[in-house]
Amino acid sequence: MSDDIQKVYDELVDRVKKAGLIISAGAVLGWDERTYMPRGGVAHRADQMSLLSGLAHEHFTDPKIGEMLARLEDSELTKDPLSPEAVNIRELRRDYDKQTKLPKQLVEDISRTTTMAQGIWVEAKQKSDFNKFKEILGKVIDLRFKQAEAYGYETEPYDALMDDYEPGMTIAEVSKVFAGLRDDLVPFIEKIKNSEKKPDLSLVENDYDVHRQAYFGKAAAAAIGFDFTKGRLDVTEHPFCTGIGNGDVRILTHYNPKHFNAAFFGTLHEAGHGIYEQGLPRDKYAGLPMGESISLGIHESQSRMWENMVGRGLPFWKHFFPRAQQVFPERLAGVKLEDFYFAINDVRPSMIRIEADEVTYNLHILLRFEIEQAIFHNDIKLDDIPQVWNEKFESYFGIQPKNDSEGCLQDVHWSMGIFGYFPTYALGNLYAAQFFAKAQEEMPNLTSQFEMGDFSSLKKWVNEKIHDHGKRYSASDLVEEVTGKPLSHKPLMEYLEKKFGPLYFK
């Protein structure tokens, strides 16, 4: 390789990493805004976030970066398309072409408005009043329409937005995969609904001291592999994970003193995200595509795998249940493991998505997917969103939210402006099932390891098979690379039937 090409590549890396540092600074402010910042600071924080977003956009869309990419794209660095250098050049070109379509003013407006919207959403949710959120939501939607128009699209503006979270995926492709899942899932849910076997929910829906929940949840997160020397756990209204940078990954949960499942499995879920963030090769490629996650669907596959396929599994609780009885003796002393296991795997329609069971969870996503498409078809007026939500919810679940907080205000996503994000949750479940089935095939002793509290083999497997690749593969290509098969809903259904069949039908 010529010295000149290497010099150009090194300069490109340096420029992109500096833009990444600006984004990282914004991530710290975003974390603080949703944890410790006083509500009175929202307007000032919005200005800070707007400034940083504009600076990062300006830095990354400098024409010089475009010139360097043009020099490098047909160089010897791209001869092996899967080499780290080729991957960085390919993905930076993709990002550069998208970002240069966005005016700096639009980027700043989106950042400022969504920061304000998140603060307003918190208040609206607490008061269960959609009208307090309606005006700012309208502004967010208008800005996202402008973003979609700036990106350009073939048929659907929603496709342009979804591409930010699941690159290359379209409504048509998602709908096709979801249709197969829906066809198999709905009758399975109906069969469970008609089962005479029901768990004793008082085992988990009872008084659980928040401080003990925090201790127990943190211990479990550490056990599955979240490194607390490079991360931390805090409290927020809506749980999330944010990768600030190399060596700094933050997970957040929300405690319910009357429900064990909410925070415990929420913590495992965010720890799964955190394990992915900590597993990315950022020591070598911080700020570059090779040091970033592939898609939100793949990211979600990691959180759902650790939360559900590991954390809600019987082998996990053969190890952790005696410890749970020690931490919560007033609730669990004398309780049988099989009864507790049934209670944490209860299947029934529920109002709140993040507290939903594994089986009905995907219906929450399908509902949101339909509503978001309707919003970007201009088929729903802002005033009608609560009513449309409630009607669809009743048609899917047979129950209706009592108020806006239980209904259309329950998720933070619209206040953040991340329309097109929700489908990645269901895709994550599909990816997770396919990955986990392959891991079990390659490591048949995983069950016995989990029973002893050893999760290191699975963590090493996902580190090597998924995390280490950064953005080397697309999500669909990674699934085939790891499992040898294209994405299908069948592994998820096989997993659900194998797990829940014995609980409800035997």
mmCIF file of N, CA and C in Angstrom, residues 18-23 50-62 99 104 107:
data_model
loop_
_atom_site.group_PDB
_atom_site.id
_atom_site.type_symbol
_atom_site.label_atom_id
_atom_site.label_comp_id
_atom_site.label_asym_id
_atom_site.label_seq_id
_atom_site.Cartn_x
_atom_site.Cartn_y
_atom_site.Cartn_z
ATOM 1 N N LYS A 18 -12.910 12.581 15.720
ATOM 2 C CA LYS A 18 -13.198 13.845 16.393
ATOM 3 C C LYS A 18 -14.705 14.124 16.376
ATOM 4 N N ALA A 19 -15.359 13.814 15.254
ATOM 5 C CA ALA A 19 -16.816 13.956 15.205
ATOM 6 C C ALA A 19 -17.470 13.018 16.217
ATOM 7 N N GLY A 20 -16.892 11.815 16.348
ATOM 8 C CA GLY A 20 -17.405 10.845 17.313
ATOM 9 C C GLY A 20 -17.282 11.331 18.738
ATOM 10 N N LEU A 21 -16.232 12.073 19.053
ATOM 11 C CA LEU A 21 -16.069 12.608 20.401
ATOM 12 C C LEU A 21 -17.143 13.644 20.715
ATOM 13 N N ILE A 22 -17.531 14.421 19.721
ATOM 14 C CA ILE A 22 -18.608 15.388 19.926
ATOM 15 C C ILE A 22 -19.914 14.653 20.220
ATOM 16 N N ILE A 23 -20.179 13.602 19.447
ATOM 17 C CA ILE A 23 -21.385 12.799 19.664
ATOM 18 C C ILE A 23 -21.353 12.163 21.050
ATOM 19 N N SER A 50 -28.490 20.839 20.858
ATOM 20 C CA SER A 50 -28.595 21.375 19.504
ATOM 21 C C SER A 50 -27.226 21.822 18.999
ATOM 22 N N LEU A 51 -26.482 22.519 19.851
ATOM 23 C CA LEU A 51 -25.148 22.988 19.468
ATOM 24 C C LEU A 51 -24.230 21.817 19.134
ATOM 25 N N LEU A 52 -24.199 20.803 19.994
ATOM 26 C CA LEU A 52 -23.318 19.659 19.763
ATOM 27 C C LEU A 52 -23.728 18.881 18.516
ATOM 28 N N SER A 53 -25.032 18.708 18.313
ATOM 29 C CA SER A 53 -25.490 17.994 17.123
ATOM 30 C C SER A 53 -25.074 18.738 15.865
ATOM 31 N N GLY A 54 -25.213 20.047 15.895
ATOM 32 C CA GLY A 54 -24.806 20.845 14.742
ATOM 33 C C GLY A 54 -23.311 20.771 14.492
ATOM 34 N N LEU A 55 -22.527 20.828 15.558
ATOM 35 C CA LEU A 55 -21.072 20.731 15.412
ATOM 36 C C LEU A 55 -20.648 19.386 14.851
ATOM 37 N N ALA A 56 -21.240 18.308 15.379
ATOM 38 C CA ALA A 56 -20.893 16.966 14.889
ATOM 39 C C ALA A 56 -21.283 16.824 13.425
ATOM 40 N N HIS A 57 -22.455 17.326 13.069
ATOM 41 C CA HIS A 57 -22.910 17.247 11.676
ATOM 42 C C HIS A 57 -21.980 18.036 10.758
ATOM 43 N N GLU A 58 -21.637 19.250 11.179
ATOM 44 C CA GLU A 58 -20.751 20.091 10.384
ATOM 45 C C GLU A 58 -19.382 19.440 10.209
ATOM 46 N N HIS A 59 -18.891 18.844 11.277
ATOM 47 C CA HIS A 59 -17.572 18.205 11.243
ATOM 48 C C HIS A 59 -17.591 16.998 10.307
ATOM 49 N N PHE A 60 -18.634 16.172 10.404
ATOM 50 C CA PHE A 60 -18.670 14.931 9.633
ATOM 51 C C PHE A 60 -18.999 15.173 8.162
ATOM 52 N N THR A 61 -19.718 16.257 7.859
ATOM 53 C CA THR A 61 -20.109 16.514 6.466
ATOM 54 C C THR A 61 -19.156 17.471 5.746
ATOM 55 N N ASP A 62 -18.031 17.734 6.340
ATOM 56 C CA ASP A 62 -17.005 18.553 5.682
ATOM 57 C C ASP A 62 -16.687 17.942 4.312
ATOM 58 N N GLN A 99 -25.853 11.953 5.651
ATOM 59 C CA GLN A 99 -25.763 13.164 6.461
ATOM 60 C C GLN A 99 -25.640 14.427 5.622
ATOM 61 N N LYS A 104 -27.846 21.549 8.122
ATOM 62 C CA LYS A 104 -27.410 21.679 9.508
ATOM 63 C C LYS A 104 -28.530 22.217 10.392
ATOM 64 N N VAL A 107 -30.834 19.457 11.486
ATOM 65 C CA VAL A 107 -30.207 18.624 12.515
ATOM 66 C C VAL A 107 -30.298 19.301 13.879
#
